[in-house]
PDB file of C-alpha atoms and ligand atoms in Angstrom:
ATOM      1  CA  UNK X  12      29.412 -39.864  16.592  1.00 39.00           C
ATOM      2  CA  UNK X  13      29.098 -36.172  16.968  1.00 42.00           C
ATOM      3  CA  UNK X  14      29.471 -34.663  13.540  1.00 48.00           C
ATOM      4  CA  UNK X  15      30.447 -31.202  14.873  1.00 45.00           C
ATOM      5  CA  UNK X  16      33.633 -32.144  16.785  1.00 50.00           C
ATOM      6  CA  UNK X  17      34.068 -35.816  15.940  1.00 50.00           C
ATOM      7  CA  UNK X  18      33.724 -37.022  19.559  1.00 50.00           C
ATOM      8  CA  UNK X  19      31.948 -40.207  20.545  1.00 54.00           C
ATOM      9  CA  UNK X  20      29.609 -38.691  23.081  1.00 51.00           C
ATOM     10  CA  UNK X  21      26.076 -39.737  22.129  1.00 54.00           C
ATOM     11  CA  UNK X  22      24.074 -36.693  21.054  1.00 52.00           C
ATOM     12  CA  UNK X  23      21.025 -35.841  23.049  1.00 57.00           C
ATOM     13  CA  UNK X  24      17.876 -37.033  21.316  1.00 65.00           C
ATOM     14  CA  UNK X  25      16.418 -34.390  19.057  1.00 64.00           C
ATOM     15  CA  UNK X  26      12.872 -33.309  19.873  1.00 65.00           C
ATOM     16  CA  UNK X  27      10.420 -34.902  17.541  1.00 64.00           C
ATOM     17  CA  UNK X  28       9.429 -32.629  14.652  1.00 61.00           C
ATOM     18  CA  UNK X  29       6.137 -30.853  15.108  1.00 60.00           C
ATOM     19  CA  UNK X  30       3.303 -32.947  13.671  1.00 62.00           C
ATOM     20  CA  UNK X  31       1.392 -31.403  10.770  1.00 66.00           C
ATOM     21  CA  UNK X  32      -1.607 -30.878  13.024  1.00 71.00           C
ATOM     22  CA  UNK X  33       0.294 -28.463  15.223  1.00 77.00           C
ATOM     23  CA  UNK X  34      -1.209 -25.032  15.735  1.00 77.00           C
ATOM     24  CA  UNK X  35       1.745 -23.364  14.035  1.00 78.00           C
ATOM     25  CA  UNK X  36       1.702 -25.610  11.015  1.00 78.00           C
ATOM     26  CA  UNK X  37      -2.051 -25.189  10.592  1.00 79.00           C
ATOM     27  CA  UNK X  38      -1.684 -21.448  10.860  1.00 79.00           C
ATOM     28  CA  UNK X  39       1.030 -21.424   8.142  1.00 80.00           C
ATOM     29  CA  UNK X  40      -1.222 -23.500   5.841  1.00 80.00           C
ATOM     30  CA  UNK X  41      -4.214 -21.291   6.572  1.00 81.00           C
ATOM     31  CA  UNK X  42      -2.189 -18.195   5.751  1.00 83.00           C
ATOM     32  CA  UNK X  43      -0.901 -19.742   2.524  1.00 85.00           C
ATOM     33  CA  UNK X  44      -4.445 -20.745   1.474  1.00 87.00           C
ATOM     34  CA  UNK X  45      -5.755 -17.325   2.310  1.00 88.00           C
ATOM     35  CA  UNK X  46      -3.076 -15.613   0.233  1.00 89.00           C
ATOM     36  CA  UNK X  47      -3.556 -17.991  -2.689  1.00 91.00           C
ATOM     37  CA  UNK X  48      -7.332 -17.302  -2.824  1.00 93.00           C
ATOM     38  CA  UNK X  49      -6.618 -13.591  -2.482  1.00 95.00           C
ATOM     39  CA  UNK X  50      -4.133 -13.799  -5.405  1.00 95.00           C
ATOM     40  CA  UNK X  51      -6.768 -15.500  -7.563  1.00 96.00           C
ATOM     41  CA  UNK X  52      -9.317 -12.748  -6.878  1.00 97.00           C
ATOM     42  CA  UNK X  53      -6.657 -10.124  -7.398  1.00 98.00           C
ATOM     43  CA  UNK X  54      -5.959 -11.549 -10.857  1.00 97.00           C
ATOM     44  CA  UNK X  55      -9.729 -11.293 -11.676  1.00 97.00           C
ATOM     45  CA  UNK X  56      -9.710  -7.685 -10.476  1.00 98.00           C
ATOM     46  CA  UNK X  57      -6.683  -6.904 -12.667  1.00 97.00           C
ATOM     47  CA  UNK X  58      -8.432  -8.407 -15.676  1.00 97.00           C
ATOM     48  CA  UNK X  59     -11.598  -6.411 -15.000  1.00 97.00           C
ATOM     49  CA  UNK X  60      -9.590  -3.182 -14.663  1.00 97.00           C
ATOM     50  CA  UNK X  61      -7.605  -3.998 -17.794  1.00 96.00           C
ATOM     51  CA  UNK X  62     -10.740  -4.546 -19.892  1.00 96.00           C
ATOM     52  CA  UNK X  63     -12.262  -1.333 -18.593  1.00 96.00           C
ATOM     53  CA  UNK X  64      -9.001   0.575 -19.393  1.00 96.00           C
ATOM     54  CA  UNK X  65      -8.484   1.741 -15.802  1.00 97.00           C
ATOM     55  CA  UNK X  66      -5.212   2.124 -13.951  1.00 97.00           C
ATOM     56  CA  UNK X  67      -5.395   1.297 -10.282  1.00 98.00           C
ATOM     57  CA  UNK X  68      -3.118   2.572  -7.437  1.00 98.00           C
ATOM     58  CA  UNK X  69      -3.014   1.132  -3.952  1.00 98.00           C
ATOM     59  CA  UNK X  70      -2.041   3.741  -1.403  1.00 98.00           C
ATOM     60  CA  UNK X  71      -0.664   2.409   1.832  1.00 98.00           C
ATOM     61  CA  UNK X  72       0.950   4.017   4.887  1.00 98.00           C
ATOM     62  CA  UNK X  73       0.825   4.176   8.651  1.00 97.00           C
ATOM     63  CA  UNK X  74      -2.138   6.108  10.071  1.00 96.00           C
ATOM     64  CA  UNK X  75      -1.713   9.849   9.725  1.00 96.00           C
ATOM     65  CA  UNK X  76       0.837   9.949   6.902  1.00 98.00           C
ATOM     66  CA  UNK X  77      -1.565  12.041   4.821  1.00 97.00           C
ATOM     67  CA  UNK X  78      -3.128   9.560   2.338  1.00 97.00           C
ATOM     68  CA  UNK X  79      -6.558  11.158   2.274  1.00 97.00           C
ATOM     69  CA  UNK X  80      -5.199  14.658   1.847  1.00 97.00           C
ATOM     70  CA  UNK X  81      -2.910  13.377  -0.957  1.00 98.00           C
ATOM     71  CA  UNK X  82      -5.950  11.832  -2.625  1.00 98.00           C
ATOM     72  CA  UNK X  83      -8.055  15.048  -2.343  1.00 98.00           C
ATOM     73  CA  UNK X  84      -5.249  17.158  -3.785  1.00 98.00           C
ATOM     74  CA  UNK X  85      -4.526  14.657  -6.557  1.00 98.00           C
ATOM     75  CA  UNK X  86      -8.175  14.455  -7.541  1.00 98.00           C
ATOM     76  CA  UNK X  87      -8.395  18.266  -7.633  1.00 97.00           C
ATOM     77  CA  UNK X  88      -5.607  18.321 -10.180  1.00 97.00           C
ATOM     78  CA  UNK X  89      -6.873  15.369 -12.302  1.00 96.00           C
ATOM     79  CA  UNK X  90     -10.596  16.222 -12.284  1.00 93.00           C
ATOM     80  CA  UNK X  91     -11.935  17.257 -15.716  1.00 92.00           C
ATOM     81  CA  UNK X  92      -8.897  15.698 -17.472  1.00 95.00           C
ATOM     82  CA  UNK X  93      -9.727  12.043 -16.779  1.00 96.00           C
ATOM     83  CA  UNK X  94     -12.256   9.875 -14.940  1.00 97.00           C
ATOM     84  CA  UNK X  95     -11.316   9.246 -11.343  1.00 97.00           C
ATOM     85  CA  UNK X  96     -12.920   6.859  -8.829  1.00 98.00           C
ATOM     86  CA  UNK X  97     -11.923   6.034  -5.277  1.00 98.00           C
ATOM     87  CA  UNK X  98     -12.163   3.094  -2.891  1.00 98.00           C
ATOM     88  CA  UNK X  99     -11.721   4.172   0.740  1.00 97.00           C
ATOM     89  CA  UNK X 100     -10.641   1.583   3.248  1.00 96.00           C
ATOM     90  CA  UNK X 101     -10.902   2.189   6.994  1.00 94.00           C
ATOM     91  CA  UNK X 102     -11.792   0.057   9.999  1.00 94.00           C
ATOM     92  CA  UNK X 103     -14.636   2.411  10.907  1.00 95.00           C
ATOM     93  CA  UNK X 104     -16.489   5.555   9.808  1.00 94.00           C
ATOM     94  CA  UNK X 105     -17.244   7.210   6.495  1.00 93.00           C
ATOM     95  CA  UNK X 106     -15.147  10.332   7.346  1.00 94.00           C
ATOM     96  CA  UNK X 107     -12.554   9.917   4.643  1.00 94.00           C
ATOM     97  CA  UNK X 108     -15.134   8.911   2.048  1.00 94.00           C
ATOM     98  CA  UNK X 109     -17.002  12.137   2.855  1.00 95.00           C
ATOM     99  CA  UNK X 110     -13.847  14.186   2.220  1.00 96.00           C
ATOM    100  CA  UNK X 111     -13.476  12.429  -1.147  1.00 96.00           C
ATOM    101  CA  UNK X 112     -17.227  12.892  -1.933  1.00 95.00           C
ATOM    102  CA  UNK X 113     -16.860  16.626  -1.487  1.00 96.00           C
ATOM    103  CA  UNK X 114     -14.514  16.691  -4.489  1.00 96.00           C
ATOM    104  CA  UNK X 115     -17.405  15.275  -6.636  1.00 96.00           C
ATOM    105  CA  UNK X 116     -15.761  11.986  -7.768  1.00 97.00           C
ATOM    106  CA  UNK X 117     -17.473   8.602  -7.203  1.00 97.00           C
ATOM    107  CA  UNK X 118     -16.254   6.940  -4.043  1.00 97.00           C
ATOM    108  CA  UNK X 119     -17.148   3.801  -2.158  1.00 97.00           C
ATOM    109  CA  UNK X 120     -16.244   3.199   1.508  1.00 96.00           C
ATOM    110  CA  UNK X 121     -15.184  -0.202   2.730  1.00 96.00           C
ATOM    111  CA  UNK X 122     -15.195  -0.614   6.521  1.00 95.00           C
ATOM    112  CA  UNK X 123     -13.075  -3.619   7.506  1.00 95.00           C
ATOM    113  CA  UNK X 124     -14.240  -3.645  11.159  1.00 95.00           C
ATOM    114  CA  UNK X 125     -11.559  -5.661  13.039  1.00 93.00           C
ATOM    115  CA  UNK X 126      -9.629  -6.191   9.731  1.00 93.00           C
ATOM    116  CA  UNK X 127      -6.411  -4.334   9.392  1.00 94.00           C
ATOM    117  CA  UNK X 128      -6.034  -4.389   5.568  1.00 96.00           C
ATOM    118  CA  UNK X 129      -8.059  -4.452   2.340  1.00 97.00           C
ATOM    119  CA  UNK X 130      -8.172  -7.713   0.427  1.00 97.00           C
ATOM    120  CA  UNK X 131      -8.978  -8.446  -3.252  1.00 97.00           C
ATOM    121  CA  UNK X 132     -12.482  -9.635  -2.502  1.00 97.00           C
ATOM    122  CA  UNK X 133     -13.354  -6.359  -0.729  1.00 97.00           C
ATOM    123  CA  UNK X 134     -11.892  -4.358  -3.644  1.00 98.00           C
ATOM    124  CA  UNK X 135     -13.963  -6.471  -6.062  1.00 97.00           C
ATOM    125  CA  UNK X 136     -17.078  -5.443  -4.192  1.00 97.00           C
ATOM    126  CA  UNK X 137     -15.953  -1.837  -4.392  1.00 97.00           C
ATOM    127  CA  UNK X 138     -15.382  -2.207  -8.175  1.00 97.00           C
ATOM    128  CA  UNK X 139     -18.889  -3.366  -8.669  1.00 96.00           C
ATOM    129  CA  UNK X 140     -20.236  -0.176  -7.201  1.00 96.00           C
ATOM    130  CA  UNK X 141     -18.088   2.304  -9.159  1.00 97.00           C
ATOM    131  CA  UNK X 142     -18.224   3.519 -12.720  1.00 95.00           C
ATOM    132  CA  UNK X 143     -15.077   2.275 -14.432  1.00 93.00           C
ATOM    133  CA  UNK X 144     -14.447   4.562 -17.366  1.00 94.00           C
ATOM    134  CA  UNK X 145     -11.782   4.102 -19.995  1.00 94.00           C
ATOM    135  CA  UNK X 146      -8.482   5.932 -19.544  1.00 94.00           C
ATOM    136  CA  UNK X 147      -9.431   6.509 -15.994  1.00 97.00           C
ATOM    137  CA  UNK X 148      -7.713   6.069 -12.699  1.00 98.00           C
ATOM    138  CA  UNK X 149      -8.896   4.167  -9.629  1.00 98.00           C
ATOM    139  CA  UNK X 150      -7.316   5.283  -6.341  1.00 98.00           C
ATOM    140  CA  UNK X 151      -7.537   2.823  -3.486  1.00 98.00           C
ATOM    141  CA  UNK X 152      -6.776   4.057   0.042  1.00 98.00           C
ATOM    142  CA  UNK X 153      -5.786   1.109   2.131  1.00 98.00           C
ATOM    143  CA  UNK X 154      -6.194   0.824   5.911  1.00 97.00           C
ATOM    144  CA  UNK X 155      -3.468   2.748   7.730  1.00 96.00           C
ATOM    145  CA  UNK X 156      -1.024  -0.028   8.568  1.00 95.00           C
ATOM    146  CA  UNK X 157       2.470  -0.773   7.296  1.00 97.00           C
ATOM    147  CA  UNK X 158       2.369  -4.519   7.967  1.00 95.00           C
ATOM    148  CA  UNK X 159      -0.228  -6.765   6.293  1.00 94.00           C
ATOM    149  CA  UNK X 160      -1.480  -4.517   3.462  1.00 96.00           C
ATOM    150  CA  UNK X 161       1.901  -5.333   1.850  1.00 96.00           C
ATOM    151  CA  UNK X 162       1.024  -9.006   1.510  1.00 95.00           C
ATOM    152  CA  UNK X 163      -2.372  -8.583  -0.130  1.00 96.00           C
ATOM    153  CA  UNK X 164      -2.456  -8.066  -3.913  1.00 97.00           C
ATOM    154  CA  UNK X 165      -5.571  -6.156  -4.803  1.00 98.00           C
ATOM    155  CA  UNK X 166      -5.205  -6.344  -8.574  1.00 98.00           C
ATOM    156  CA  UNK X 167      -3.646  -2.851  -8.651  1.00 98.00           C
ATOM    157  CA  UNK X 168      -1.019  -1.702 -11.135  1.00 98.00           C
ATOM    158  CA  UNK X 169       1.076   0.206  -8.644  1.00 98.00           C
ATOM    159  CA  UNK X 170       1.621   0.002  -4.877  1.00 98.00           C
ATOM    160  CA  UNK X 171       2.363   3.387  -3.419  1.00 98.00           C
ATOM    161  CA  UNK X 172       3.732   3.792   0.090  1.00 98.00           C
ATOM    162  CA  UNK X 173       3.153   7.223   1.646  1.00 98.00           C
ATOM    163  CA  UNK X 174       5.829   8.062   4.136  1.00 97.00           C
ATOM    164  CA  UNK X 175       5.778  11.409   5.941  1.00 98.00           C
ATOM    165  CA  UNK X 176       8.653  13.394   7.430  1.00 98.00           C
ATOM    166  CA  UNK X 177       7.013  13.371  10.863  1.00 97.00           C
ATOM    167  CA  UNK X 178       7.804   9.684  11.069  1.00 97.00           C
ATOM    168  CA  UNK X 179      11.116   8.032  11.804  1.00 95.00           C
ATOM    169  CA  UNK X 180      13.725   7.845   8.963  1.00 97.00           C
ATOM    170  CA  UNK X 181      14.234   4.207   9.725  1.00 97.00           C
ATOM    171  CA  UNK X 182      10.694   3.088   8.697  1.00 98.00           C
ATOM    172  CA  UNK X 183      11.979   1.405   5.522  1.00 98.00           C
ATOM    173  CA  UNK X 184      14.278  -0.751   7.601  1.00 98.00           C
ATOM    174  CA  UNK X 185      11.616  -1.570  10.213  1.00 98.00           C
ATOM    175  CA  UNK X 186       8.930  -2.448   7.635  1.00 98.00           C
ATOM    176  CA  UNK X 187      10.941  -3.911   4.756  1.00 98.00           C
ATOM    177  CA  UNK X 188       7.980  -6.009   3.406  1.00 97.00           C
ATOM    178  CA  UNK X 189       6.017  -2.846   2.707  1.00 98.00           C
ATOM    179  CA  UNK X 190       8.964  -0.877   1.322  1.00 98.00           C
ATOM    180  CA  UNK X 191       9.920  -3.856  -0.961  1.00 98.00           C
ATOM    181  CA  UNK X 192       6.368  -4.343  -2.208  1.00 98.00           C
ATOM    182  CA  UNK X 193       5.803  -0.678  -3.106  1.00 98.00           C
ATOM    183  CA  UNK X 194       7.171   0.390  -6.511  1.00 98.00           C
ATOM    184  CA  UNK X 195       6.427   4.092  -5.706  1.00 98.00           C
ATOM    185  CA  UNK X 196       7.304   6.048  -2.571  1.00 98.00           C
ATOM    186  CA  UNK X 197       5.717   9.438  -1.793  1.00 98.00           C
ATOM    187  CA  UNK X 198       7.584  11.352   0.914  1.00 98.00           C
ATOM    188  CA  UNK X 199       4.843  13.676   2.177  1.00 98.00           C
ATOM    189  CA  UNK X 200       4.654  16.699   4.532  1.00 98.00           C
ATOM    190  CA  UNK X 201       7.983  18.053   3.134  1.00 98.00           C
ATOM    191  CA  UNK X 202       6.823  21.548   4.080  1.00 98.00           C
ATOM    192  CA  UNK X 203       7.422  20.533   7.697  1.00 98.00           C
ATOM    193  CA  UNK X 204      11.112  19.735   7.167  1.00 98.00           C
ATOM    194  CA  UNK X 205      12.392  23.029   8.740  1.00 97.00           C
ATOM    195  CA  UNK X 206      10.522  22.111  11.943  1.00 97.00           C
ATOM    196  CA  UNK X 207      11.323  18.392  12.357  1.00 97.00           C
ATOM    197  CA  UNK X 208      14.460  16.354  12.708  1.00 96.00           C
ATOM    198  CA  UNK X 209      14.263  14.184   9.631  1.00 97.00           C
ATOM    199  CA  UNK X 210      17.228  13.373   7.375  1.00 98.00           C
ATOM    200  CA  UNK X 211      15.748  13.025   3.933  1.00 98.00           C
ATOM    201  CA  UNK X 212      18.806  11.604   2.309  1.00 98.00           C
ATOM    202  CA  UNK X 213      19.183   8.973   4.997  1.00 98.00           C
ATOM    203  CA  UNK X 214      15.530   7.983   4.739  1.00 98.00           C
ATOM    204  CA  UNK X 215      15.684   7.695   0.988  1.00 98.00           C
ATOM    205  CA  UNK X 216      18.932   5.680   1.213  1.00 98.00           C
ATOM    206  CA  UNK X 217      17.234   3.213   3.514  1.00 98.00           C
ATOM    207  CA  UNK X 218      14.279   2.989   1.096  1.00 98.00           C
ATOM    208  CA  UNK X 219      16.677   2.311  -1.824  1.00 98.00           C
ATOM    209  CA  UNK X 220      18.544  -0.321   0.262  1.00 98.00           C
ATOM    210  CA  UNK X 221      15.258  -2.183   0.509  1.00 98.00           C
ATOM    211  CA  UNK X 222      14.123  -1.503  -3.083  1.00 98.00           C
ATOM    212  CA  UNK X 223      16.772  -0.018  -5.386  1.00 98.00           C
ATOM    213  CA  UNK X 224      14.377   0.801  -8.283  1.00 98.00           C
ATOM    214  CA  UNK X 225      11.750   2.560  -6.166  1.00 98.00           C
ATOM    215  CA  UNK X 226      10.282   5.662  -7.842  1.00 98.00           C
ATOM    216  CA  UNK X 227      10.344   8.595  -5.354  1.00 98.00           C
ATOM    217  CA  UNK X 228       8.300  11.779  -5.097  1.00 98.00           C
ATOM    218  CA  UNK X 229       9.012  14.387  -2.460  1.00 98.00           C
ATOM    219  CA  UNK X 230       6.012  16.591  -1.951  1.00 98.00           C
ATOM    220  CA  UNK X 231       3.621  18.410   0.369  1.00 98.00           C
ATOM    221  CA  UNK X 232      -0.017  17.585  -0.329  1.00 98.00           C
ATOM    222  CA  UNK X 233      -1.266  20.421   1.841  1.00 98.00           C
ATOM    223  CA  UNK X 234       1.069  23.157   0.546  1.00 98.00           C
ATOM    224  CA  UNK X 235       1.317  21.834  -3.049  1.00 98.00           C
ATOM    225  CA  UNK X 236       5.066  21.631  -3.611  1.00 98.00           C
ATOM    226  CA  UNK X 237       6.092  18.603  -5.672  1.00 98.00           C
ATOM    227  CA  UNK X 238       2.500  17.750  -6.574  1.00 98.00           C
ATOM    228  CA  UNK X 239       2.950  18.475 -10.292  1.00 98.00           C
ATOM    229  CA  UNK X 240       5.660  15.866 -10.730  1.00 98.00           C
ATOM    230  CA  UNK X 241       3.486  13.244  -9.022  1.00 98.00           C
ATOM    231  CA  UNK X 242       0.354  14.073 -10.964  1.00 98.00           C
ATOM    232  CA  UNK X 243       2.273  14.223 -14.266  1.00 97.00           C
ATOM    233  CA  UNK X 244       3.667  10.709 -13.534  1.00 98.00           C
ATOM    234  CA  UNK X 245       0.159   9.453 -12.742  1.00 97.00           C
ATOM    235  CA  UNK X 246      -1.250  10.917 -15.910  1.00 96.00           C
ATOM    236  CA  UNK X 247       1.576   9.279 -17.934  1.00 96.00           C
ATOM    237  CA  UNK X 248       0.837   5.878 -16.341  1.00 95.00           C
ATOM    238  CA  UNK X 249      -2.841   6.109 -17.220  1.00 93.00           C
ATOM    239  CA  UNK X 250      -2.036   6.886 -20.838  1.00 89.00           C
ATOM    240  CA  UNK X 251       0.601   4.131 -21.046  1.00 84.00           C
TER     241      UNK X 251
HETATM  242 MG1   MG C 309      -7.330   8.286   5.389  1.00 93.91          MG
HETATM  243 ZN1   ZN C 310      -4.240  -7.025   8.143  1.00 93.91          ZN
END
């Protein structure tokens, strides 16, 4: 008998459930295995950082949101007050690493090739090549991508999403996994607000809908406004 309407029409036979060997099911298991082994390596990274007394930040954004400029300007302000080291993630080139090198802090470049995110194993290799000094900060620039970097724990203490006012206000709604994973949001390029149609309060409302306790900094890395609050917060986190 049909349980929906109570009639006695025989129900059409249900398609057989997908066997465990189906392509989809194998893919799901592969993904779960991949994330589990990543999480194990991330835990080792976290331990290593903890023992060294280093705070790590994982900076994520879409390409062009200004991560590298934010890093360079942050380093300029922190330099001489605490040890800073950088891991640069990009699919290709050493261009961003060269910009960081010019500031004088130790940096290692990881090229992911076809890969679209950093994983904990790559970050571990980076850690092996950097001096990790007590009461220091490690800044990790992830590959520009708002999708899968959200799923990969690197062993960092904070996930920072950099969101610029030249993007759409609705990014938090379109990429909720990223905006849920990040405990810190940097709204960058605020100096351009007079020239673009970007509703700051709407964008931040969307971000808080996805993650109510997100810590927000509104700044312009190129022009310098708002940088003090961000750098002060970072200093306080390193001392904590
Ligand atoms: Mg960059
Ligand atoms: Zn990816």
